[in-house]
Short mmCIF file of C-alpha atoms in Angstrom, two decimals:
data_model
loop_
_atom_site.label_atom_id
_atom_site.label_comp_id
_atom_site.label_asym_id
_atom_site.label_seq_id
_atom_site.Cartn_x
_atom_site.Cartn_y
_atom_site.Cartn_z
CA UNK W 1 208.11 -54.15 179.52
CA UNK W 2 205.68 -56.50 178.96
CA UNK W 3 205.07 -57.34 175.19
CA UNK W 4 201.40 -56.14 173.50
CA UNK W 5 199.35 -58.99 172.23
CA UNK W 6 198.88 -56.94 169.01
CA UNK W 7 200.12 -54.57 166.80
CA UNK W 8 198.57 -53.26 163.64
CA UNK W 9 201.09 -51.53 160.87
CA UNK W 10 199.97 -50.05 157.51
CA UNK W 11 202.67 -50.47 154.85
CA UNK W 12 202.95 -47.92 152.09
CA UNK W 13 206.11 -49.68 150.55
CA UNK W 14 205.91 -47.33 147.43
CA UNK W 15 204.55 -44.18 149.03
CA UNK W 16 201.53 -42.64 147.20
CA UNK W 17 203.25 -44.33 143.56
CA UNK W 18 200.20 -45.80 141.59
CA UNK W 19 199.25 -47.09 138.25
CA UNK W 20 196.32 -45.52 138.05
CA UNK W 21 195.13 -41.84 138.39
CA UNK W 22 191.96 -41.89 140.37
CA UNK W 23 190.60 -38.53 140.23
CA UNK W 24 189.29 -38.65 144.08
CA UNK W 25 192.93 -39.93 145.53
CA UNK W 26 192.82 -38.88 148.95
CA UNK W 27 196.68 -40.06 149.52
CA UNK W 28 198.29 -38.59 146.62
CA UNK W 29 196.21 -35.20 147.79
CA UNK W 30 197.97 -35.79 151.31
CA UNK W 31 201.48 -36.36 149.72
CA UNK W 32 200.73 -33.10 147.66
CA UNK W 33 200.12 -31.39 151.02
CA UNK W 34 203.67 -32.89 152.71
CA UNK W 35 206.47 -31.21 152.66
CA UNK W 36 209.16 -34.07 152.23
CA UNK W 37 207.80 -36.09 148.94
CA UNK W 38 208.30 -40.24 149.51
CA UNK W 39 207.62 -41.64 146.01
CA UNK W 40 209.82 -44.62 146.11
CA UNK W 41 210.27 -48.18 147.29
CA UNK W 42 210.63 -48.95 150.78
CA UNK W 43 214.31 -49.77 151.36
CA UNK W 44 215.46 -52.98 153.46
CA UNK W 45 216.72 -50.84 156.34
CA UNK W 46 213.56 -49.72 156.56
CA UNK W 47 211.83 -53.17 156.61
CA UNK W 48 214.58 -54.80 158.89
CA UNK W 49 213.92 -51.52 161.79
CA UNK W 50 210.11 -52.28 161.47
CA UNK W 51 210.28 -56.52 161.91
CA UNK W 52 213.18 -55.78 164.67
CA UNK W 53 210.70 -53.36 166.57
CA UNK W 54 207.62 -55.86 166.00
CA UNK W 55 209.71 -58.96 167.60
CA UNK W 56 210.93 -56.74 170.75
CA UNK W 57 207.01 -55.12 171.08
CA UNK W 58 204.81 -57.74 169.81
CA UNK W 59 203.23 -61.27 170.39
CA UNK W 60 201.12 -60.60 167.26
CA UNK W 61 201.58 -58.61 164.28
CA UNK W 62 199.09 -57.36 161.49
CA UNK W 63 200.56 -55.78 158.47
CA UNK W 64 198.63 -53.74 155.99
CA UNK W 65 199.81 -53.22 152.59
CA UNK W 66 198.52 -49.79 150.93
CA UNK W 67 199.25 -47.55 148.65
CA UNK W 68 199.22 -45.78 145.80
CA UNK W 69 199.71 -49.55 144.93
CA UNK W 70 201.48 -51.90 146.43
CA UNK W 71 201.80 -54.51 143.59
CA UNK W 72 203.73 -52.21 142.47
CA UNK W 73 206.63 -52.90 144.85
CA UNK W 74 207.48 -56.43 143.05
CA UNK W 75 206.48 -60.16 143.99
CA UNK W 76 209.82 -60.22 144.91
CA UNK W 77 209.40 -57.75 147.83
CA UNK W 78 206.85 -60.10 149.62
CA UNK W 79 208.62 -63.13 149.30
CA UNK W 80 211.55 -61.06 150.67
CA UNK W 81 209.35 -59.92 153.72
CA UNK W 82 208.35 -62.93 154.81
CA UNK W 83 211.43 -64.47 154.45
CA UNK W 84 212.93 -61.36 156.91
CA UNK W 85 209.69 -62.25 159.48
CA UNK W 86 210.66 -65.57 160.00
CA UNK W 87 214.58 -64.76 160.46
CA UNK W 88 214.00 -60.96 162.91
CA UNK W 89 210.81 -61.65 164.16
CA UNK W 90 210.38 -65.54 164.44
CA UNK W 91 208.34 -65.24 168.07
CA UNK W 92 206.13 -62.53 166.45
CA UNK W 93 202.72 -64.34 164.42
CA UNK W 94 201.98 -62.15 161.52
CA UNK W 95 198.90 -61.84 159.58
CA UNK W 96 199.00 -60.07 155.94
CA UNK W 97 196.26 -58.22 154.37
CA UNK W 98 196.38 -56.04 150.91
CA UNK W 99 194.83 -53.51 149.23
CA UNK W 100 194.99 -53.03 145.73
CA UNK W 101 193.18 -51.63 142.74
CA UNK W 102 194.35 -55.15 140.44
CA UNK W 103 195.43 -53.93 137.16
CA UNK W 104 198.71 -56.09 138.18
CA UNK W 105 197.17 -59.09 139.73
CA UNK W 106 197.73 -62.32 137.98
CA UNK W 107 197.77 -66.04 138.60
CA UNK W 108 201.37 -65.84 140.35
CA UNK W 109 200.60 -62.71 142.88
CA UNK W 110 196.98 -64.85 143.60
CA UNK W 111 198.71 -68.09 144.15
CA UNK W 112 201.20 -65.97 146.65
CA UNK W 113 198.07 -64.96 148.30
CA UNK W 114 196.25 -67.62 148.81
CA UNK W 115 199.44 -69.77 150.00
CA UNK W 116 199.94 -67.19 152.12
CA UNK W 117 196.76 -66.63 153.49
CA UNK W 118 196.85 -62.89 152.57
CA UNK W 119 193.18 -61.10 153.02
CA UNK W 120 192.99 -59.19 149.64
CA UNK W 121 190.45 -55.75 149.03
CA UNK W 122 189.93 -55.39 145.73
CA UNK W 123 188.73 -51.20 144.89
CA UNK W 124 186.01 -51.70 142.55
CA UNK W 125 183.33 -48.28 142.35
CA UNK W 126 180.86 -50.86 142.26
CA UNK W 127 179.82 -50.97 138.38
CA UNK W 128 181.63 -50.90 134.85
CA UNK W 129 179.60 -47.49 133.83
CA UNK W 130 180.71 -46.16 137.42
CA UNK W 131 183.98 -47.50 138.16
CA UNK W 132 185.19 -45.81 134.75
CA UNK W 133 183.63 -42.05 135.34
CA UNK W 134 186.85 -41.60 138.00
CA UNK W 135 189.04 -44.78 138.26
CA UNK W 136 191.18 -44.32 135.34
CA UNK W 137 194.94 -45.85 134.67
CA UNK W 138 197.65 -43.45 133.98
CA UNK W 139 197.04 -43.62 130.54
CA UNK W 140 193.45 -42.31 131.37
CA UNK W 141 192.45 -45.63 130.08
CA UNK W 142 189.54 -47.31 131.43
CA UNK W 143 190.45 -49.84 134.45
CA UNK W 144 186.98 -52.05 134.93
CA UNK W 145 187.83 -55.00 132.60
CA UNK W 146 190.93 -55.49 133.85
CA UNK W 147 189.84 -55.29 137.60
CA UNK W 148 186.96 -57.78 136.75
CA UNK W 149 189.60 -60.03 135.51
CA UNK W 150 191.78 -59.77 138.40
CA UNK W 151 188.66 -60.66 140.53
CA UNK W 152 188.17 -63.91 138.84
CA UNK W 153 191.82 -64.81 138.78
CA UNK W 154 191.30 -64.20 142.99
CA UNK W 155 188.51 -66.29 142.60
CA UNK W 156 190.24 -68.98 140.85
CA UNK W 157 192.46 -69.17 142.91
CA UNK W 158 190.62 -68.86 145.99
CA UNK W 159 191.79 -65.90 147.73
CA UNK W 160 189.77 -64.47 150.47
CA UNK W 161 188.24 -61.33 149.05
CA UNK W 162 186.13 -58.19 149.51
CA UNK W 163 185.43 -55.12 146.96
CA UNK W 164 185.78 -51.89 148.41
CA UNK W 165 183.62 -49.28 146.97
CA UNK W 166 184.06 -45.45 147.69
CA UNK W 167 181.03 -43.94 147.03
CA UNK W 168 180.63 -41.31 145.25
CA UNK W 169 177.52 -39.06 144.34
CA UNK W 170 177.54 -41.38 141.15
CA UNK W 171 177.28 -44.49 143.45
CA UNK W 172 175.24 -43.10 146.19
CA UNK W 173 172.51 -42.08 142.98
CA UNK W 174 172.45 -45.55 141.39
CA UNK W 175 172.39 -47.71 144.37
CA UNK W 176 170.03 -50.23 142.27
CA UNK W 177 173.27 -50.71 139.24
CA UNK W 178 175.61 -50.92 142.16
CA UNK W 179 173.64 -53.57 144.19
CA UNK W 180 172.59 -55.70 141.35
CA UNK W 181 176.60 -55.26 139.59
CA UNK W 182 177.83 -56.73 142.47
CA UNK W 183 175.63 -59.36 143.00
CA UNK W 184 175.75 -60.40 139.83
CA UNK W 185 179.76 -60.94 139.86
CA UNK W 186 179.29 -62.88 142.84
CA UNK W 187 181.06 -59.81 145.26
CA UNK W 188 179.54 -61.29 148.68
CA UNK W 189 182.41 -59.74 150.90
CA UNK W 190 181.80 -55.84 150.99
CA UNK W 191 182.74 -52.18 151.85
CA UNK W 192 182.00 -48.90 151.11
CA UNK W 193 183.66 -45.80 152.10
CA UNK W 194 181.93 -42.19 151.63
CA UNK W 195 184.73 -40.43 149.74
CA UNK W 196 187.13 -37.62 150.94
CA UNK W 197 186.86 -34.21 149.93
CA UNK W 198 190.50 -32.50 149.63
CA UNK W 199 192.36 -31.18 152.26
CA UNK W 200 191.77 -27.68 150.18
CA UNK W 201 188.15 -27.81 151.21
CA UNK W 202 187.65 -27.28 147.35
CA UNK W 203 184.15 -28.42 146.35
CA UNK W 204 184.03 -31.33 143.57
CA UNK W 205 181.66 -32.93 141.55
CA UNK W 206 182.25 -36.63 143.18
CA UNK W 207 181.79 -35.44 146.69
CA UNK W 208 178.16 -36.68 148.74
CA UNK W 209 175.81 -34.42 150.46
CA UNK W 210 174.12 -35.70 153.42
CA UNK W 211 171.09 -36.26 151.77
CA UNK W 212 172.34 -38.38 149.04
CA UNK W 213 174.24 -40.47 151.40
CA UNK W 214 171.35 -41.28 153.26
CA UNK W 215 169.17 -42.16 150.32
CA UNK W 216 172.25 -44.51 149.81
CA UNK W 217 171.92 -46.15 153.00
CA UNK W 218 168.60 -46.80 153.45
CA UNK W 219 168.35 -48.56 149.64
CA UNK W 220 171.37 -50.72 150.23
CA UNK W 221 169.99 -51.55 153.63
CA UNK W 222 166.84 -52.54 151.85
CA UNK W 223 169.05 -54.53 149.27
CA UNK W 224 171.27 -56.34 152.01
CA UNK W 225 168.68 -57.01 154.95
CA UNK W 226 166.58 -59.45 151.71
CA UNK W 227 169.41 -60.97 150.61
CA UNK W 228 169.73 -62.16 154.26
CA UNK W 229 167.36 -64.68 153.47
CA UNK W 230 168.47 -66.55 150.78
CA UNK W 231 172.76 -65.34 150.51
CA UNK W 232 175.37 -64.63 153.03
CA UNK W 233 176.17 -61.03 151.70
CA UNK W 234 178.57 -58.63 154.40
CA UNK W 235 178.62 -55.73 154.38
CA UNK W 236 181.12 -53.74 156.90
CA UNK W 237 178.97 -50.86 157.96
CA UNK W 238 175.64 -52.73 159.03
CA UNK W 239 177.31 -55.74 160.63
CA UNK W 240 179.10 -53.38 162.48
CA UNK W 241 175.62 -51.30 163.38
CA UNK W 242 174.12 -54.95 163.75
CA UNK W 243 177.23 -55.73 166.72
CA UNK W 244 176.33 -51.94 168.54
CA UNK W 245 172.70 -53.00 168.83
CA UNK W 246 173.48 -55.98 170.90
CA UNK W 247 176.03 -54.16 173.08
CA UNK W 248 179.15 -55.19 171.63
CA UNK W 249 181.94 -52.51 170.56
CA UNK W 250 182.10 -51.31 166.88
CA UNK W 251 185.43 -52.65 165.15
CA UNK W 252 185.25 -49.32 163.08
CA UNK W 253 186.64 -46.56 164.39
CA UNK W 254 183.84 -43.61 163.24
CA UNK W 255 181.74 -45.93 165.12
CA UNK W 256 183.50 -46.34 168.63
CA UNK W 257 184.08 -42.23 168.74
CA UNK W 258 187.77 -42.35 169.37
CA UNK W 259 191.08 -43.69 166.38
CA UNK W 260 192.52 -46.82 166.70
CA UNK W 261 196.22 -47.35 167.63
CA UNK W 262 197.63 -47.75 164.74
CA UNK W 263 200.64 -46.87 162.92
CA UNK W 264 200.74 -46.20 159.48
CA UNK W 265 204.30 -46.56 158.15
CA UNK W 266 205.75 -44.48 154.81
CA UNK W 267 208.16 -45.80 151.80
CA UNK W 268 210.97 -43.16 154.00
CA UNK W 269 210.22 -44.72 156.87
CA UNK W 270 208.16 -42.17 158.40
CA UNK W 271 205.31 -43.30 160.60
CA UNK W 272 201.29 -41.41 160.85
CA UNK W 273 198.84 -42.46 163.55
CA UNK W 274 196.38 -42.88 160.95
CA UNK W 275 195.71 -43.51 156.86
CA UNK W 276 193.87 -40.02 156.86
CA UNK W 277 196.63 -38.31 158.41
CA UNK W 278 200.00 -38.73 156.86
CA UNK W 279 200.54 -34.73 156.94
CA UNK W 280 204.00 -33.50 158.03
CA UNK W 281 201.99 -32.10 161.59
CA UNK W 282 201.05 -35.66 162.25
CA UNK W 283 203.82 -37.59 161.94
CA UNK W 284 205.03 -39.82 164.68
CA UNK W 285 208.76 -40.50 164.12
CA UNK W 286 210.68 -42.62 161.95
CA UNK W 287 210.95 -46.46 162.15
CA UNK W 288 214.75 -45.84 161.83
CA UNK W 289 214.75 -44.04 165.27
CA UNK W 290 212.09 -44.37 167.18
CA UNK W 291 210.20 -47.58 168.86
CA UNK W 292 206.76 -47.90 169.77
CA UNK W 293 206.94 -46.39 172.85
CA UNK W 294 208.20 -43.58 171.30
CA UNK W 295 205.75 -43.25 168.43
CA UNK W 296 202.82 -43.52 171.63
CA UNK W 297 204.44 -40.81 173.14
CA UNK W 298 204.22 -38.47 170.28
CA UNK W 299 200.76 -39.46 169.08
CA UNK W 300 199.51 -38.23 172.98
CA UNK W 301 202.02 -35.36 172.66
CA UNK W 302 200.15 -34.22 169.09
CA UNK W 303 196.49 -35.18 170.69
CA UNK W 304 195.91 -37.96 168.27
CA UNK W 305 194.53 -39.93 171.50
CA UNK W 306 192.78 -43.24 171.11
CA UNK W 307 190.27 -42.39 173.60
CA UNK W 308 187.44 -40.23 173.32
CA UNK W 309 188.93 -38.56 170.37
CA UNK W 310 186.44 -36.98 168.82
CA UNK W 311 183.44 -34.37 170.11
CA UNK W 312 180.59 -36.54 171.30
CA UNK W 313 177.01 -35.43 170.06
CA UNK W 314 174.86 -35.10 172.98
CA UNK W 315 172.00 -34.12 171.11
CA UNK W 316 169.07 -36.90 172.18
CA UNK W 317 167.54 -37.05 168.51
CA UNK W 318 170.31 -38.96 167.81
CA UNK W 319 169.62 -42.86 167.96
CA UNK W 320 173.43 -43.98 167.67
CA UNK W 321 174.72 -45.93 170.58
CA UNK W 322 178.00 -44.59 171.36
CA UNK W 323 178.31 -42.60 167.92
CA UNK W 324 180.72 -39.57 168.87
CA UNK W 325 180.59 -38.01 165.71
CA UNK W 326 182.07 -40.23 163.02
CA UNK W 327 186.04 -40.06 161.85
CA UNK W 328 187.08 -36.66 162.16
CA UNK W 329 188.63 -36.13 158.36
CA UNK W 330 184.70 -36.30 157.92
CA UNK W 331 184.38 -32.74 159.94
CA UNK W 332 184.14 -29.35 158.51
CA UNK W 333 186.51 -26.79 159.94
CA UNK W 334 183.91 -25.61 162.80
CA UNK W 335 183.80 -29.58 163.86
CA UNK W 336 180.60 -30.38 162.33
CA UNK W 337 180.52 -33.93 160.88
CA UNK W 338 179.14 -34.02 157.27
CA UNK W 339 177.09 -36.92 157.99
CA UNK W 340 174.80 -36.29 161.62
CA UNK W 341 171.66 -36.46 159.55
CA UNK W 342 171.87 -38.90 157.72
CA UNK W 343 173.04 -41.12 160.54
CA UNK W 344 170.30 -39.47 163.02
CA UNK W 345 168.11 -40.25 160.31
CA UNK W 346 169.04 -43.81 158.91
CA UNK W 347 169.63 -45.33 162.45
CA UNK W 348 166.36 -45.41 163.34
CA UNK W 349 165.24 -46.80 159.98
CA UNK W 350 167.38 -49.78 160.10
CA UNK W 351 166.47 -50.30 163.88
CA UNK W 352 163.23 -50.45 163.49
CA UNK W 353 163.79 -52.86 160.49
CA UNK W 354 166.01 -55.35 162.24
CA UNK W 355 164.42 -55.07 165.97
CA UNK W 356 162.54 -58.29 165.46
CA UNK W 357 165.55 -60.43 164.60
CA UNK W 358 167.88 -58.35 166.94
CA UNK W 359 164.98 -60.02 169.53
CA UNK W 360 165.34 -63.76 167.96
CA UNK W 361 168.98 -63.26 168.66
CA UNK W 362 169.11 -62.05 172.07
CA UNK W 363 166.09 -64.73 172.73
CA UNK W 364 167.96 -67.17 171.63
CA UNK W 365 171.52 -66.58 172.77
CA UNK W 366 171.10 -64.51 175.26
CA UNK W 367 173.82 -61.77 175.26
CA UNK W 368 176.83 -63.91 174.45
CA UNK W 369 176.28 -63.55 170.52
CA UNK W 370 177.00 -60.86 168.14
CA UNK W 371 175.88 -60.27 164.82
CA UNK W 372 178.85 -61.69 163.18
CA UNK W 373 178.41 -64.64 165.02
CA UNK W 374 175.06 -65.08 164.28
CA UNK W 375 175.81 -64.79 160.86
CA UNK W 376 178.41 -67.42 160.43
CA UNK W 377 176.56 -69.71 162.31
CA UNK W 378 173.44 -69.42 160.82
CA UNK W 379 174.98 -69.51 157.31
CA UNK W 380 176.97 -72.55 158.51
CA UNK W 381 173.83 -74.11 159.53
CA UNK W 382 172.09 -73.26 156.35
CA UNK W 383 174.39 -74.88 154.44
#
């Protein structure tokens, strides 16, 4: 069998273990809701099946590092794994990235990074006042000096970087302190993720209605499409919009209408077609015992397909090219995603915003340049 050009592993190499006690955790709610509990360090064997598997599947190989937090698996450990790539998988080219909330990050783990070329997200709620309300450490202590620290130690040290933000109804209502925070720490590279509700379907005071989420959107469109002008400021989410208006595929997944194949691999060894879906009626296999052909066969087996997953809205009020409803875990238990109205509403807001220099584009370069592109270029040229 021919060997993929790519595969793309999330590491949890301490399970849903973290420092800190965030009270919207969507991964220690799914470990809560698993029968087998894998709170612990990833073990060697484990490691050793995964690189073996990657060298006999793969020409490339992207590994994710997630958590709870997985500083908390030792310097050590990394230096470890890479030492195992190059002596199981040396035909296999590996590229790192890591997610982390950086109470632990300090001039040694940024140094690793950035001689390592690791791509680091940093979880940041956007502002000190609303990082604090429900980031907390286990101690219940505050967390957003410490992660402002860690950002300048990056910085220092120059690590590639972006903040993720989940946002929160106390984001999503003071989108003008979250904007101008991050500006003003110099957090060009950016993400933000509308947060989970439990898998109890429990209402709680963090979660977004549609409403405020679209109020969101539209004022940190406003926000990002000026700073266009004089900064290079990304943001995940309207590049990716940006890319769908000149005809190229999304990278996100809520975006293209059907998951990704990925494989997100447990502390136990345990593997889950996806980060929202590490639930005991999801999981693929084990590491240990199964290879990728295997895991492929289950995930088509369970219906975790990568094609067409989701229910595509036919409805012709929506102005989404090729939006099939957005990631399921955002769907209420009838199959209604939380979000249609604020995306059948904020599309055509932004598109009518950006049509003039979605025209410049395609004028210019035809249809051989997306957004991204454009951007790099441009900026490139700028400077």
């Amino acid at each position: 069998m021919a060997k993929k050009d790519l595969i793309q592993v999330m590491i949890k190499p301490v399970s849903s273990s973290c420092n800190m006690d965030c009270a919207y955790c969507f991964y220690k709610d799914e470990e809560r809701n698993r029968s087998e509990k894998t709170c612990k360090r990833i073990s060697d064997d484990v490691i050793d099946a995964l690189l073996s598997r990657l060298e006999s599947s793969c020409i490339n190989a992207h590994l994710m590092f997630q958590g709870g937090e997985p500083t908390l698996a030792s310097l050590d450990f990394y230096k470890s794994l890479l030492e195992k790539e190059k002596s199981i998988a040396p035909d296999v080219t590996f590229y790192h990235s890591f997610q982390t909330n950086g109470l632990l990050i300090d001039d040694k783990w940024a140094s690793f990074f950035h001689d390592n070329n690791f791509l680091v997200g940093l979880s940041f709620d956007g502002g000190v006042r609303i990082n604090d309300i429900y980031r907390l450490d286990s101690d219940k202590n505050e967390t957003s000096r410490r992660v402002l620290k860690s950002a300048l130690i990056l910085e220092r040290n120059q690590v590639r970087f972006n903040v993720l933000v989940v946002v929160t109804k106390e984001v999503a209502d003071n989108v003008n302190y979250v904007w101008q925070s991050m500006i003003s720490h110099n957090f060009l590279f950016q993400q933000y993720i509308p947060v989970l509700p439990p898998l109890s379907g429990e209402k709680r005071e963090y979660e977004l209605d549609w409403q405020s989420y679209l109020e969101f959107l539209k004022k940190l469109f406003d926000f990002w499409f000026e700073s266009l002008k004089t900064d290079y400021v990304s943001i995940r989410l309207f590049e990716d919009m940006m890319d769908t208006f000149l005809g190229f595929a999304p990278e996100s997944c809520e975006l293209r209408g059907k998951c990704g194949k990925n494989y997100v691999l447990e502390a136990d060894g345990s593997v889950y077609p996806c980060d929202f879906y590490c639930l005991d009626e999801y999981c693929l296999g084990s590491i240990l015992t199964s290879s990728f052909s295997d895991l492929d066969k289950k995930r088509k087996e369970i219906g975790f397909c990568t094609v067409n997953s989701w229910k595509k809205c036919n409805d012709d009020k929506c102005y989404m090219p090729g939006c099939f409803g957005g990631c399921k875990r955002y769907h209420d238990k009838d199959g209604s995603y939380f979000y249609c109205q604020t995306f059948r509403d904020f599309t055509p807001y932004m598109f009518s915003r950006v049509k003039p220099l979605l025209d410049t584009i395609r004028n210019t370069f035809g249809s051989s340049m997306s957004f991204t592109q454009y951007l790099l270029e441009y900026n490139r040229d700028r400077r």
